[in-house]
Every structure is written in structure tokens, then in C-alpha cells.
Amino acid sequence: MAERVLLTPSLTLPSRPSPTAKMATITGGAAVRIIPSATRATVSVSSSSRSFFSFSSSSNSVSSLNCLRLSPRISHLFLDQRRSEVRVSSGRFGTVSTPKAFASDPDQLKSAREDIKELLKTKFCHPLLIRLGWHDAGTYNKNIEEFPQRGGANGSLRFEAELKHGANAGLVNALKLLQPIKDKYSGVTYADLFQLAGATAVEEAGGPKIPMKYGRVDVTGPEQCPEEGRLPDAGPPSPADHLRQVFYRMGLNDKEIVALSGAHTLGRSRPDRSGWGKPETKYTKDGPGAPGGQSWTAQWLKFDNSYFKDIKEKKDEDLLVLPTDAALFDDPSFKVYAEKYAEDQEAFFKDYAEAHAKLSNLGAKFDPPEGIVLDGSPNAVGEKFVAANYSSGKE
């Protein structure tokens, strides 16, 4: 069961004079109040859920959202901050116009990426940040054209309405880790921050460079969150069929399903939180971070193709194999790619990078429409999101 969040009091922010300005109504069930300073946050990044996207990691400190306290200073509420900032003065709200034109500021995105790298060095939260990005994007439905009803990478996972979904158990800890960075860089949307964190985590763990683009627009309220049940389960009755049902709905194919599964090379699962895995193994008893859980691989903070090798060999009982993991070598179509990735890490990295970037764009609304590319990589040229471009079915 997901941890609950401490909420801000109900308050309605007045509209700006400009007809184009966007202001948000923050209700008692809407806004997650996160501690605004990293020095005040004591967090646990050890979590796992019953979702297929369930990889977790841990730090030494343990806390729950229930211990968060409201600050008398209300800052960085969940607003579209491209054109306005909320100020608190004498108990009244005012707005300060800013000239920003796009959803996220490129310079702030680059600075936020450096802060995420520093966070990873101390919290070992690579798997948790990847899971956050995936769960925000993984609600996409290619059969729905309208934004944000189609789901996807739109920052909706910051609201309690979505955080409390069973598959998102523990992801509040990822939000607690990233909130100080969001407070520092108000010109970065939550949707971009979630995807930036996931891609950076892969790269910092030794994985491939992800051809990312940014400029994702945030949803503005919890009423725009997707309904529960769009994320894949780890142990369905027919694992291969279930994976196809969920990922085909997103517009992903068999190769992409298998490649994305390879991210389970990172992280571990804890039975007291997810129902899966052992309480402790020889690979997890000493951390890093809080000890315990069962990992898919021996070096569970290193991104490589060990996941496929270890599942294929099935010789170490201390390594986790979920029903959806085993399906990759049991299903004839999945097996072609799983065998290939077990033998060829370079091929895995190439296909994974492409699949991760595609997943991170699903459902997103970009401003500017072509997106923002940070590194000038020829493989990362932004393109306008067109739902019809994401075909379903096998290759």
C-alpha cells in the first residue's frame, strides 16, 4: 500500500489579469507538500511495488511521508511556472510575470542534471529514479489523442491521487529526493525532471547515453491523473500476454518490451513492500544504503546486460526472477531478443537507449513542439510528438 502524503490546506489562487495566464487551484487532495531543503529531508529510497517497473534502492535513513511538516512559507506549489511565480506577502498571493517562453529552461535543465548526479553519488537511488520516470510515462494510451487524458510523461505522478496507486508504492520517496532540486530550478517542469532523473540514473550507472529531449508540459491538477490499472503487473497469470497487452497499448513492440526489461539489471525487491523477493541475500545484506531485499543481478547498481545472462543461466537462487522476467526466455518472440542481449551488450545498449527515449516521450506535450535537446547529439534531435507514429504489435 502506498504511503500517504501530508497535504497543504485547501486554498484557491486568484486568477491573473492576463487571459493567457494559467493559475492552479490547490485542493486538500491535490498538492503534495515536500520539504523544500535537502538538509531537512530524511528519506528512505528503499521501495518496491508489485509493478513490472519495480526496481528499488536504498539509503541509510528511513522515514515516511507522514513525518513531513508543513512550512509556514508556502513555496513552489504545483503550478505551471513558465509565466508566473507565486509569492507570499502579508498573507496574500501575488504574481510576478516572467519572460520565459518554453515549458522548461535549457540552462536550468543542465544544472538540474548536475545536481541529480550528485544526489546519485550519495543516495544510490538510480533504480528508484528510473522507476519514477517510467511510471509517469507508462500510463500512456495510444488510443486516446487528447492531452492529458492519454496519460504519459506529464508530471501527474506528483499528485496523491496517482501516488496512492498500488503500483506506485514507495515512489513518494523519489519525489522527496527530487523536490529540493525542483525548488532550486523552478524553470524545470516536473514532467521533465522525472525523465531527466531517470535518464541520468541510467547513464551514471554505466548504461548508454539516452537520446533525450525536453520541454514537457505539466498537468495542473489531480483531476488530470490517469485511472489506476494502466501499469504492468509483475506476476500476472499469463505474463507474456499481460506484457503485450500493457505495452502494446503504449505503442511499444516486442523488441522494446525486452530491451526495457533489461533495466531490471538495477535495483532490488523487498517482500514486505512488494510481495516479491527474499528479505536479504548475499548480494544485498551490506547495502549500499539500507541492507536487504533481493536483486536481479549481483552488481545491482551497475547497468549492463547481466540481467539477461543471469535469467538465462538460472543458477543462482539469490537472484530474483519474476514471472515477467522468465517470460522473456519462455515466449518465442521475446526469446529472440533476450538471447541476443545476453550475448551482445552493445546491441542491448543501443536498443535500450532507443526504447527508453521513446517511453519517456509517450503522451507528452512539448513546448516548444520540437522539444529541447541539451547536448546537441545527432541522435537526440527533437521531433514533434505524433501519437500515430507509435505503432503497436511485433516488429
mmCIF file of C-alpha atoms in Angstrom:
data_model
loop_
_atom_site.group_PDB
_atom_site.id
_atom_site.type_symbol
_atom_site.label_atom_id
_atom_site.label_comp_id
_atom_site.label_asym_id
_atom_site.label_seq_id
_atom_site.Cartn_x
_atom_site.Cartn_y
_atom_site.Cartn_z
ATOM 1 C CA MET A 1 0.000 0.000 0.000
ATOM 2 C CA ALA A 2 1.411 3.394 -0.950
ATOM 3 C CA GLU A 3 2.444 5.755 1.771
ATOM 4 C CA ARG A 4 0.113 8.734 2.150
ATOM 5 C CA VAL A 5 1.174 12.307 1.805
ATOM 6 C CA LEU A 6 0.767 15.322 4.030
ATOM 7 C CA LEU A 7 -1.295 17.898 2.210
ATOM 8 C CA THR A 8 -1.402 21.650 2.083
ATOM 9 C CA PRO A 9 -4.573 23.353 3.360
ATOM 10 C CA SER A 10 -7.240 23.939 0.753
ATOM 11 C CA LEU A 11 -6.681 27.222 -0.975
ATOM 12 C CA THR A 12 -7.692 28.764 -4.264
ATOM 13 C CA LEU A 13 -5.255 31.023 -6.032
ATOM 14 C CA PRO A 14 -6.787 34.079 -7.735
ATOM 15 C CA SER A 15 -6.698 34.393 -11.492
ATOM 16 C CA ARG A 16 -4.182 36.652 -13.155
ATOM 17 C CA PRO A 17 -5.439 39.589 -15.258
ATOM 18 C CA SER A 18 -3.909 38.125 -18.404
ATOM 19 C CA PRO A 19 -6.334 35.798 -20.244
ATOM 20 C CA THR A 20 -3.448 33.560 -21.245
ATOM 21 C CA ALA A 21 -2.036 33.093 -17.783
ATOM 22 C CA LYS A 22 -2.532 29.789 -16.008
ATOM 23 C CA MET A 23 -3.231 29.592 -12.295
ATOM 24 C CA ALA A 24 -3.963 26.466 -10.342
ATOM 25 C CA THR A 25 -6.466 25.559 -7.676
ATOM 26 C CA ILE A 26 -4.748 23.622 -4.924
ATOM 27 C CA THR A 27 -7.177 21.465 -3.004
ATOM 28 C CA GLY A 28 -6.844 19.324 0.073
ATOM 29 C CA GLY A 29 -6.484 16.194 -2.052
ATOM 30 C CA ALA A 30 -4.266 17.746 -4.674
ATOM 31 C CA ALA A 31 -0.911 19.019 -3.633
ATOM 32 C CA VAL A 32 1.953 17.073 -2.203
ATOM 33 C CA ARG A 33 3.986 19.260 0.166
ATOM 34 C CA ILE A 34 7.588 18.187 0.074
ATOM 35 C CA ILE A 35 10.293 19.504 2.405
ATOM 36 C CA PRO A 36 11.968 22.308 0.420
ATOM 37 C CA SER A 37 15.502 21.729 1.632
ATOM 38 C CA ALA A 38 17.624 18.636 1.140
ATOM 39 C CA THR A 39 19.084 19.157 4.618
ATOM 40 C CA ARG A 40 15.656 18.814 6.192
ATOM 41 C CA ALA A 41 14.631 15.688 4.338
ATOM 42 C CA THR A 42 15.240 12.310 5.935
ATOM 43 C CA VAL A 43 14.130 9.783 3.389
ATOM 44 C CA SER A 44 14.018 6.145 2.542
ATOM 45 C CA VAL A 45 14.691 5.315 -1.063
ATOM 46 C CA SER A 46 14.155 1.640 -0.445
ATOM 47 C CA SER A 47 10.899 0.683 -2.039
ATOM 48 C CA SER A 48 9.387 -1.718 -4.481
ATOM 49 C CA SER A 49 5.937 -2.401 -5.787
ATOM 50 C CA ARG A 50 4.082 -5.161 -7.485
ATOM 51 C CA SER A 51 4.603 -3.435 -10.798
ATOM 52 C CA PHE A 52 6.772 -4.821 -13.584
ATOM 53 C CA PHE A 53 8.611 -1.478 -13.376
ATOM 54 C CA SER A 54 9.627 -2.356 -9.831
ATOM 55 C CA PHE A 55 13.248 -1.765 -9.087
ATOM 56 C CA SER A 56 14.347 -0.085 -5.880
ATOM 57 C CA SER A 57 17.401 1.027 -3.988
ATOM 58 C CA SER A 58 18.086 2.285 -0.502
ATOM 59 C CA SER A 59 19.773 4.893 1.650
ATOM 60 C CA ASN A 60 20.674 4.551 5.320
ATOM 61 C CA SER A 61 17.958 6.874 6.576
ATOM 62 C CA VAL A 62 14.337 5.764 6.910
ATOM 63 C CA SER A 63 11.224 7.901 7.039
ATOM 64 C CA SER A 64 7.677 8.097 5.740
ATOM 65 C CA LEU A 65 5.667 10.890 4.262
ATOM 66 C CA ASN A 66 3.681 11.113 7.467
ATOM 67 C CA CYS A 67 6.664 12.734 9.153
ATOM 68 C CA LEU A 68 6.698 15.681 6.750
ATOM 69 C CA ARG A 69 5.710 19.001 8.253
ATOM 70 C CA LEU A 70 4.036 21.977 6.620
ATOM 71 C CA SER A 71 6.227 25.037 6.324
ATOM 72 C CA PRO A 72 4.740 28.440 7.211
ATOM 73 C CA ARG A 73 6.289 29.618 3.972
ATOM 74 C CA ILE A 74 4.359 28.216 1.022
ATOM 75 C CA SER A 75 6.621 27.936 -1.997
ATOM 76 C CA HIS A 76 6.793 26.067 -5.272
ATOM 77 C CA LEU A 77 3.196 24.893 -5.280
ATOM 78 C CA PHE A 78 2.202 22.716 -8.195
ATOM 79 C CA LEU A 79 1.747 25.398 -10.806
ATOM 80 C CA ASP A 80 2.754 25.885 -14.396
ATOM 81 C CA GLN A 81 5.677 28.194 -13.619
ATOM 82 C CA ARG A 82 6.618 29.094 -17.158
ATOM 83 C CA ARG A 83 4.996 32.505 -16.989
ATOM 84 C CA SER A 84 4.354 33.140 -13.310
ATOM 85 C CA GLU A 85 5.723 32.580 -9.842
ATOM 86 C CA VAL A 86 3.686 32.544 -6.648
ATOM 87 C CA ARG A 87 4.754 34.987 -3.973
ATOM 88 C CA VAL A 88 3.539 35.081 -0.382
ATOM 89 C CA SER A 89 3.417 38.560 1.142
ATOM 90 C CA SER A 90 1.351 39.593 4.167
ATOM 91 C CA GLY A 91 -0.797 36.522 3.740
ATOM 92 C CA ARG A 92 -1.828 37.424 0.193
ATOM 93 C CA PHE A 93 -0.861 35.884 -3.125
ATOM 94 C CA GLY A 94 0.574 37.914 -5.973
ATOM 95 C CA THR A 95 2.132 37.093 -9.313
ATOM 96 C CA VAL A 96 5.342 38.198 -10.945
ATOM 97 C CA SER A 97 5.441 37.932 -14.714
ATOM 98 C CA THR A 98 8.483 36.319 -16.291
ATOM 99 C CA PRO A 99 9.506 36.297 -19.937
ATOM 100 C CA LYS A 100 10.097 32.551 -20.261
ATOM 101 C CA ALA A 101 8.632 31.157 -23.448
ATOM 102 C CA PHE A 102 9.028 27.382 -23.073
ATOM 103 C CA ALA A 103 7.941 24.733 -20.600
ATOM 104 C CA SER A 104 11.472 24.264 -19.218
ATOM 105 C CA ASP A 105 14.594 26.390 -19.286
ATOM 106 C CA PRO A 106 17.554 24.632 -21.015
ATOM 107 C CA ASP A 107 20.192 26.092 -18.699
ATOM 108 C CA GLN A 108 18.237 25.069 -15.624
ATOM 109 C CA LEU A 109 17.786 21.574 -17.065
ATOM 110 C CA LYS A 110 21.563 21.247 -17.424
ATOM 111 C CA SER A 111 22.148 22.474 -13.876
ATOM 112 C CA ALA A 112 19.475 20.169 -12.511
ATOM 113 C CA ARG A 113 21.179 17.256 -14.244
ATOM 114 C CA GLU A 114 24.414 18.023 -12.392
ATOM 115 C CA ASP A 115 22.547 18.132 -9.084
ATOM 116 C CA ILE A 116 20.943 14.767 -9.884
ATOM 117 C CA LYS A 117 24.402 13.308 -10.494
ATOM 118 C CA GLU A 118 25.499 14.484 -7.042
ATOM 119 C CA LEU A 119 22.340 13.028 -5.499
ATOM 120 C CA LEU A 120 23.071 9.651 -7.073
ATOM 121 C CA LYS A 121 26.562 9.598 -5.577
ATOM 122 C CA THR A 122 25.226 9.807 -2.021
ATOM 123 C CA LYS A 123 21.791 8.150 -2.111
ATOM 124 C CA PHE A 124 22.366 5.247 -4.543
ATOM 125 C CA CYS A 125 18.851 5.877 -5.815
ATOM 126 C CA HIS A 126 19.426 5.075 -9.505
ATOM 127 C CA PRO A 127 16.697 2.377 -9.681
ATOM 128 C CA LEU A 128 14.147 4.498 -7.825
ATOM 129 C CA LEU A 129 14.578 7.484 -10.142
ATOM 130 C CA ILE A 130 14.294 5.288 -13.228
ATOM 131 C CA ARG A 131 11.110 3.800 -11.850
ATOM 132 C CA LEU A 132 9.660 7.255 -11.195
ATOM 133 C CA GLY A 133 10.202 8.336 -14.786
ATOM 134 C CA TRP A 134 8.830 5.102 -16.161
ATOM 135 C CA HIS A 135 5.713 5.168 -14.007
ATOM 136 C CA ASP A 136 4.926 8.732 -15.033
ATOM 137 C CA ALA A 137 5.282 7.823 -18.721
ATOM 138 C CA GLY A 138 3.923 4.264 -18.550
ATOM 139 C CA THR A 139 0.263 5.288 -18.211
ATOM 140 C CA TYR A 140 0.126 6.314 -21.867
ATOM 141 C CA ASN A 141 -2.739 5.065 -24.029
ATOM 142 C CA LYS A 142 -2.086 5.462 -27.764
ATOM 143 C CA ASN A 143 -5.801 5.134 -28.477
ATOM 144 C CA ILE A 144 -6.544 8.446 -26.734
ATOM 145 C CA GLU A 145 -5.414 11.558 -28.592
ATOM 146 C CA GLU A 146 -6.274 14.290 -26.096
ATOM 147 C CA PHE A 147 -3.757 15.658 -23.603
ATOM 148 C CA PRO A 148 -3.667 14.858 -20.734
ATOM 149 C CA GLN A 149 -6.345 12.165 -20.916
ATOM 150 C CA ARG A 150 -3.955 9.982 -22.905
ATOM 151 C CA GLY A 151 -1.624 9.775 -19.883
ATOM 152 C CA GLY A 152 2.111 9.559 -20.299
ATOM 153 C CA ALA A 153 5.020 11.759 -19.266
ATOM 154 C CA ASN A 154 3.167 14.784 -17.942
ATOM 155 C CA GLY A 155 4.165 15.077 -14.270
ATOM 156 C CA SER A 156 0.860 13.737 -12.936
ATOM 157 C CA LEU A 157 2.657 11.316 -10.614
ATOM 158 C CA ARG A 158 3.387 14.190 -8.209
ATOM 159 C CA PHE A 159 -0.239 14.174 -7.037
ATOM 160 C CA GLU A 160 -1.523 11.941 -4.251
ATOM 161 C CA ALA A 161 -4.344 10.672 -6.458
ATOM 162 C CA GLU A 162 -1.780 8.831 -8.582
ATOM 163 C CA LEU A 163 0.890 8.246 -5.939
ATOM 164 C CA LYS A 164 -1.529 6.065 -3.979
ATOM 165 C CA HIS A 165 -1.985 3.640 -6.887
ATOM 166 C CA GLY A 166 -0.721 0.217 -5.804
ATOM 167 C CA ALA A 167 1.979 0.059 -8.483
ATOM 168 C CA ASN A 168 3.433 3.355 -7.241
ATOM 169 C CA ALA A 169 4.098 2.244 -3.671
ATOM 170 C CA GLY A 170 7.244 3.916 -2.362
ATOM 171 C CA LEU A 171 7.647 6.402 -5.210
ATOM 172 C CA VAL A 172 6.867 9.213 -2.794
ATOM 173 C CA ASN A 173 10.478 8.736 -1.666
ATOM 174 C CA ALA A 174 11.678 9.620 -5.151
ATOM 175 C CA LEU A 175 9.637 12.803 -5.020
ATOM 176 C CA LYS A 176 11.126 13.682 -1.654
ATOM 177 C CA LEU A 177 14.609 13.301 -3.100
ATOM 178 C CA LEU A 178 13.898 15.411 -6.179
ATOM 179 C CA GLN A 179 11.794 18.156 -4.593
ATOM 180 C CA PRO A 180 14.787 20.209 -3.369
ATOM 181 C CA ILE A 181 16.089 20.180 -6.941
ATOM 182 C CA LYS A 182 12.676 21.263 -8.225
ATOM 183 C CA ASP A 183 12.612 24.056 -5.643
ATOM 184 C CA LYS A 184 16.046 25.193 -6.799
ATOM 185 C CA TYR A 185 15.139 25.111 -10.501
ATOM 186 C CA SER A 186 11.591 26.415 -10.797
ATOM 187 C CA GLY A 187 12.079 26.731 -14.547
ATOM 188 C CA VAL A 188 12.040 22.935 -14.947
ATOM 189 C CA THR A 189 8.707 21.134 -15.124
ATOM 190 C CA TYR A 190 8.017 18.055 -13.034
ATOM 191 C CA ALA A 191 7.464 16.042 -16.221
ATOM 192 C CA ASP A 192 10.936 16.966 -17.463
ATOM 193 C CA LEU A 193 12.547 16.492 -14.054
ATOM 194 C CA PHE A 194 11.200 12.948 -13.727
ATOM 195 C CA GLN A 195 12.511 11.949 -17.160
ATOM 196 C CA LEU A 196 15.801 13.791 -16.694
ATOM 197 C CA ALA A 197 16.363 11.932 -13.430
ATOM 198 C CA GLY A 198 15.665 8.526 -14.970
ATOM 199 C CA ALA A 199 17.910 9.028 -17.998
ATOM 200 C CA THR A 200 20.706 10.454 -15.853
ATOM 201 C CA ALA A 201 20.450 7.483 -13.484
ATOM 202 C CA VAL A 202 20.898 5.017 -16.351
ATOM 203 C CA GLU A 203 23.913 6.864 -17.696
ATOM 204 C CA GLU A 204 25.547 7.321 -14.281
ATOM 205 C CA ALA A 205 25.147 3.590 -13.565
ATOM 206 C CA GLY A 206 27.242 2.793 -16.636
ATOM 207 C CA GLY A 207 24.408 2.464 -19.116
ATOM 208 C CA PRO A 208 24.055 4.001 -22.574
ATOM 209 C CA LYS A 209 23.557 7.670 -23.327
ATOM 210 C CA ILE A 210 19.803 8.176 -23.783
ATOM 211 C CA PRO A 211 18.836 10.412 -26.759
ATOM 212 C CA MET A 212 16.502 12.577 -24.678
ATOM 213 C CA LYS A 213 14.549 15.703 -25.470
ATOM 214 C CA TYR A 214 12.830 18.011 -23.004
ATOM 215 C CA GLY A 215 10.151 20.682 -22.849
ATOM 216 C CA ARG A 216 7.342 18.535 -21.409
ATOM 217 C CA VAL A 217 4.313 20.407 -20.120
ATOM 218 C CA ASP A 218 2.940 19.525 -16.671
ATOM 219 C CA VAL A 219 -0.659 18.695 -15.895
ATOM 220 C CA THR A 220 -2.096 21.193 -13.427
ATOM 221 C CA GLY A 221 -4.256 19.183 -11.044
ATOM 222 C CA PRO A 222 -5.089 15.723 -9.681
ATOM 223 C CA GLU A 223 -8.272 15.538 -11.736
ATOM 224 C CA GLN A 224 -5.952 15.065 -14.724
ATOM 225 C CA CYS A 225 -4.301 11.936 -13.294
ATOM 226 C CA PRO A 226 -4.969 8.657 -15.137
ATOM 227 C CA GLU A 227 -7.118 5.974 -13.592
ATOM 228 C CA GLU A 228 -5.407 3.146 -11.742
ATOM 229 C CA GLY A 229 -4.531 -0.022 -13.630
ATOM 230 C CA ARG A 230 -2.510 1.209 -16.608
ATOM 231 C CA LEU A 231 0.869 -0.032 -15.327
ATOM 232 C CA PRO A 232 2.043 -3.628 -15.803
ATOM 233 C CA ASP A 233 1.999 -6.216 -13.036
ATOM 234 C CA ALA A 234 4.997 -8.353 -12.084
ATOM 235 C CA GLY A 235 3.160 -11.633 -11.624
ATOM 236 C CA PRO A 236 0.038 -11.910 -13.798
ATOM 237 C CA PRO A 237 -1.453 -15.314 -14.712
ATOM 238 C CA SER A 238 -0.183 -15.066 -18.310
ATOM 239 C CA PRO A 239 2.967 -12.934 -18.101
ATOM 240 C CA ALA A 240 3.793 -12.679 -21.814
ATOM 241 C CA ASP A 241 0.210 -11.864 -22.781
ATOM 242 C CA HIS A 242 -0.019 -9.308 -20.000
ATOM 243 C CA LEU A 243 3.178 -7.566 -21.050
ATOM 244 C CA ARG A 244 1.935 -7.298 -24.626
ATOM 245 C CA GLN A 245 -1.461 -6.044 -23.554
ATOM 246 C CA VAL A 246 0.052 -3.229 -21.498
ATOM 247 C CA PHE A 247 2.991 -2.281 -23.718
ATOM 248 C CA TYR A 248 1.100 -2.549 -26.997
ATOM 249 C CA ARG A 249 -1.400 -0.090 -25.506
ATOM 250 C CA MET A 250 1.546 2.295 -25.141
ATOM 251 C CA GLY A 251 2.577 1.674 -28.754
ATOM 252 C CA LEU A 252 5.673 -0.377 -27.894
ATOM 253 C CA ASN A 253 6.661 -3.643 -29.588
ATOM 254 C CA ASP A 254 8.259 -6.939 -28.534
ATOM 255 C CA LYS A 255 11.849 -5.753 -29.010
ATOM 256 C CA GLU A 256 11.170 -2.676 -26.883
ATOM 257 C CA ILE A 257 9.463 -4.738 -24.182
ATOM 258 C CA VAL A 258 12.515 -6.974 -23.841
ATOM 259 C CA ALA A 259 15.011 -4.112 -24.027
ATOM 260 C CA LEU A 260 13.205 -2.126 -21.339
ATOM 261 C CA SER A 261 13.023 -5.227 -19.160
ATOM 262 C CA GLY A 262 16.803 -5.116 -19.116
ATOM 263 C CA ALA A 263 16.673 -2.149 -16.726
ATOM 264 C CA HIS A 264 15.993 -4.723 -14.015
ATOM 265 C CA THR A 265 19.743 -5.153 -14.054
ATOM 266 C CA LEU A 266 19.451 -2.362 -11.461
ATOM 267 C CA GLY A 267 17.733 -2.492 -8.082
ATOM 268 C CA ARG A 268 16.151 -4.996 -5.733
ATOM 269 C CA SER A 269 12.744 -6.025 -4.441
ATOM 270 C CA ARG A 270 11.608 -6.326 -0.814
ATOM 271 C CA PRO A 271 8.903 -8.827 0.167
ATOM 272 C CA ASP A 272 7.494 -6.671 2.945
ATOM 273 C CA ARG A 273 6.706 -3.960 0.425
ATOM 274 C CA SER A 274 6.067 -5.708 -2.847
ATOM 275 C CA GLY A 275 5.336 -9.318 -2.014
ATOM 276 C CA TRP A 276 8.301 -10.389 -4.142
ATOM 277 C CA GLY A 277 11.840 -11.406 -3.321
ATOM 278 C CA LYS A 278 13.785 -12.515 -0.262
ATOM 279 C CA PRO A 279 14.305 -10.331 2.822
ATOM 280 C CA GLU A 280 18.078 -10.484 2.275
ATOM 281 C CA THR A 281 20.702 -12.171 0.106
ATOM 282 C CA LYS A 282 24.471 -12.322 -0.021
ATOM 283 C CA TYR A 283 24.335 -9.530 -2.572
ATOM 284 C CA THR A 284 22.169 -7.136 -0.543
ATOM 285 C CA LYS A 285 22.999 -7.764 3.128
ATOM 286 C CA ASP A 286 25.615 -4.998 3.183
ATOM 287 C CA GLY A 287 23.838 -2.370 1.083
ATOM 288 C CA PRO A 288 24.860 0.093 -0.273
ATOM 289 C CA GLY A 289 22.240 2.055 1.561
ATOM 290 C CA ALA A 290 19.868 0.182 3.822
ATOM 291 C CA PRO A 291 20.620 -3.554 3.567
ATOM 292 C CA GLY A 292 18.158 -6.177 2.426
ATOM 293 C CA GLY A 293 15.906 -7.193 -0.420
ATOM 294 C CA GLN A 294 16.609 -9.414 -3.395
ATOM 295 C CA SER A 295 18.267 -8.132 -6.544
ATOM 296 C CA TRP A 296 18.017 -9.360 -10.116
ATOM 297 C CA THR A 297 21.791 -9.175 -10.539
ATOM 298 C CA ALA A 298 24.866 -9.446 -8.335
ATOM 299 C CA GLN A 299 26.021 -5.884 -9.077
ATOM 300 C CA TRP A 300 22.630 -4.254 -8.782
ATOM 301 C CA LEU A 301 23.843 -0.672 -9.164
ATOM 302 C CA LYS A 302 25.713 -1.372 -12.409
ATOM 303 C CA PHE A 303 23.884 -1.075 -15.718
ATOM 304 C CA ASP A 304 24.966 -3.873 -18.064
ATOM 305 C CA ASN A 305 23.462 -6.992 -19.660
ATOM 306 C CA SER A 306 23.822 -9.189 -16.554
ATOM 307 C CA TYR A 307 20.033 -9.363 -16.202
ATOM 308 C CA PHE A 308 19.708 -11.385 -19.396
ATOM 309 C CA LYS A 309 22.739 -13.542 -18.654
ATOM 310 C CA ASP A 310 21.557 -14.408 -15.161
ATOM 311 C CA ILE A 311 17.998 -15.258 -16.181
ATOM 312 C CA LYS A 312 19.303 -17.470 -18.975
ATOM 313 C CA GLU A 313 21.640 -19.366 -16.651
ATOM 314 C CA LYS A 314 19.157 -19.655 -13.751
ATOM 315 C CA LYS A 315 21.868 -20.938 -11.466
ATOM 316 C CA ASP A 316 21.839 -18.503 -8.545
ATOM 317 C CA GLU A 317 18.914 -18.755 -6.136
ATOM 318 C CA ASP A 318 19.909 -15.465 -4.539
ATOM 319 C CA LEU A 319 18.975 -13.608 -7.721
ATOM 320 C CA LEU A 320 15.368 -12.651 -8.351
ATOM 321 C CA VAL A 321 13.402 -13.882 -11.367
ATOM 322 C CA LEU A 322 9.814 -12.644 -11.579
ATOM 323 C CA PRO A 323 7.198 -14.328 -13.797
ATOM 324 C CA THR A 324 7.507 -11.419 -16.240
ATOM 325 C CA ASP A 325 11.294 -11.916 -16.278
ATOM 326 C CA ALA A 326 11.048 -15.630 -17.019
ATOM 327 C CA ALA A 327 8.591 -14.913 -19.833
ATOM 328 C CA LEU A 328 11.361 -13.236 -21.811
ATOM 329 C CA PHE A 329 13.035 -16.608 -22.360
ATOM 330 C CA ASP A 330 9.838 -18.671 -22.431
ATOM 331 C CA ASP A 331 7.978 -16.730 -25.118
ATOM 332 C CA PRO A 332 9.339 -17.466 -28.636
ATOM 333 C CA SER A 333 9.240 -13.862 -29.857
ATOM 334 C CA PHE A 334 10.658 -12.354 -26.669
ATOM 335 C CA LYS A 335 13.358 -15.034 -26.542
ATOM 336 C CA VAL A 336 14.933 -13.886 -29.817
ATOM 337 C CA TYR A 337 15.796 -10.526 -28.277
ATOM 338 C CA ALA A 338 16.602 -11.844 -24.797
ATOM 339 C CA GLU A 339 19.125 -14.313 -26.229
ATOM 340 C CA LYS A 340 20.642 -11.594 -28.358
ATOM 341 C CA TYR A 341 21.048 -9.206 -25.423
ATOM 342 C CA ALA A 342 22.552 -11.908 -23.224
ATOM 343 C CA GLU A 343 25.303 -12.352 -25.816
ATOM 344 C CA ASP A 344 25.719 -8.804 -27.100
ATOM 345 C CA GLN A 345 25.767 -5.936 -24.579
ATOM 346 C CA GLU A 346 26.377 -3.362 -27.292
ATOM 347 C CA ALA A 347 23.186 -4.403 -29.081
ATOM 348 C CA PHE A 348 21.295 -4.247 -25.790
ATOM 349 C CA PHE A 349 22.585 -0.761 -25.019
ATOM 350 C CA LYS A 350 21.609 0.511 -28.464
ATOM 351 C CA ASP A 351 18.093 -0.901 -28.336
ATOM 352 C CA TYR A 352 17.600 0.061 -24.701
ATOM 353 C CA ALA A 353 18.592 3.699 -25.293
ATOM 354 C CA GLU A 354 16.099 3.982 -28.151
ATOM 355 C CA ALA A 355 13.309 2.295 -26.187
ATOM 356 C CA HIS A 356 13.911 4.375 -23.065
ATOM 357 C CA ALA A 357 13.814 7.622 -25.049
ATOM 358 C CA LYS A 358 10.626 6.537 -26.787
ATOM 359 C CA LEU A 359 8.962 5.605 -23.492
ATOM 360 C CA SER A 360 9.947 8.930 -21.940
ATOM 361 C CA ASN A 361 8.195 10.836 -24.738
ATOM 362 C CA LEU A 362 4.926 8.919 -24.623
ATOM 363 C CA GLY A 363 1.885 11.135 -24.142
ATOM 364 C CA ALA A 364 3.991 14.230 -23.538
ATOM 365 C CA LYS A 365 3.022 17.668 -24.800
ATOM 366 C CA PHE A 366 6.170 19.581 -25.723
ATOM 367 C CA ASP A 367 6.759 23.313 -25.564
ATOM 368 C CA PRO A 368 8.397 24.098 -27.952
ATOM 369 C CA PRO A 369 6.690 21.402 -30.056
ATOM 370 C CA GLU A 370 10.001 20.067 -31.374
ATOM 371 C CA GLY A 371 11.376 19.726 -27.848
ATOM 372 C CA ILE A 372 14.661 20.845 -26.302
ATOM 373 C CA VAL A 373 17.893 18.911 -26.843
ATOM 374 C CA LEU A 374 20.573 19.558 -24.238
ATOM 375 C CA ASP A 375 23.692 18.018 -25.722
ATOM 376 C CA GLY A 376 23.390 18.550 -29.450
ATOM 377 C CA SER A 377 23.602 14.826 -30.137
ATOM 378 C CA PRO A 378 22.620 13.968 -33.726
ATOM 379 C CA ASN A 379 20.704 11.029 -32.309
ATOM 380 C CA ALA A 380 18.710 13.262 -29.996
ATOM 381 C CA VAL A 381 17.135 15.646 -32.495
ATOM 382 C CA GLY A 382 13.698 16.570 -31.172
ATOM 383 C CA GLU A 383 10.598 15.808 -33.142
ATOM 384 C CA LYS A 384 7.007 16.763 -32.646
ATOM 385 C CA PHE A 385 5.049 14.123 -30.756
ATOM 386 C CA VAL A 386 2.585 12.374 -33.063
ATOM 387 C CA ALA A 387 0.662 9.518 -31.467
ATOM 388 C CA ALA A 388 0.172 7.770 -34.802
ATOM 389 C CA ASN A 389 3.929 7.302 -35.128
ATOM 390 C CA TYR A 390 3.925 4.827 -32.260
ATOM 391 C CA SER A 391 2.802 1.575 -33.843
ATOM 392 C CA SER A 392 1.668 -1.411 -31.845
ATOM 393 C CA GLY A 393 2.421 -5.089 -32.240
ATOM 394 C CA LYS A 394 5.504 -7.081 -33.015
ATOM 395 C CA GLU A 395 8.233 -5.849 -35.256
#
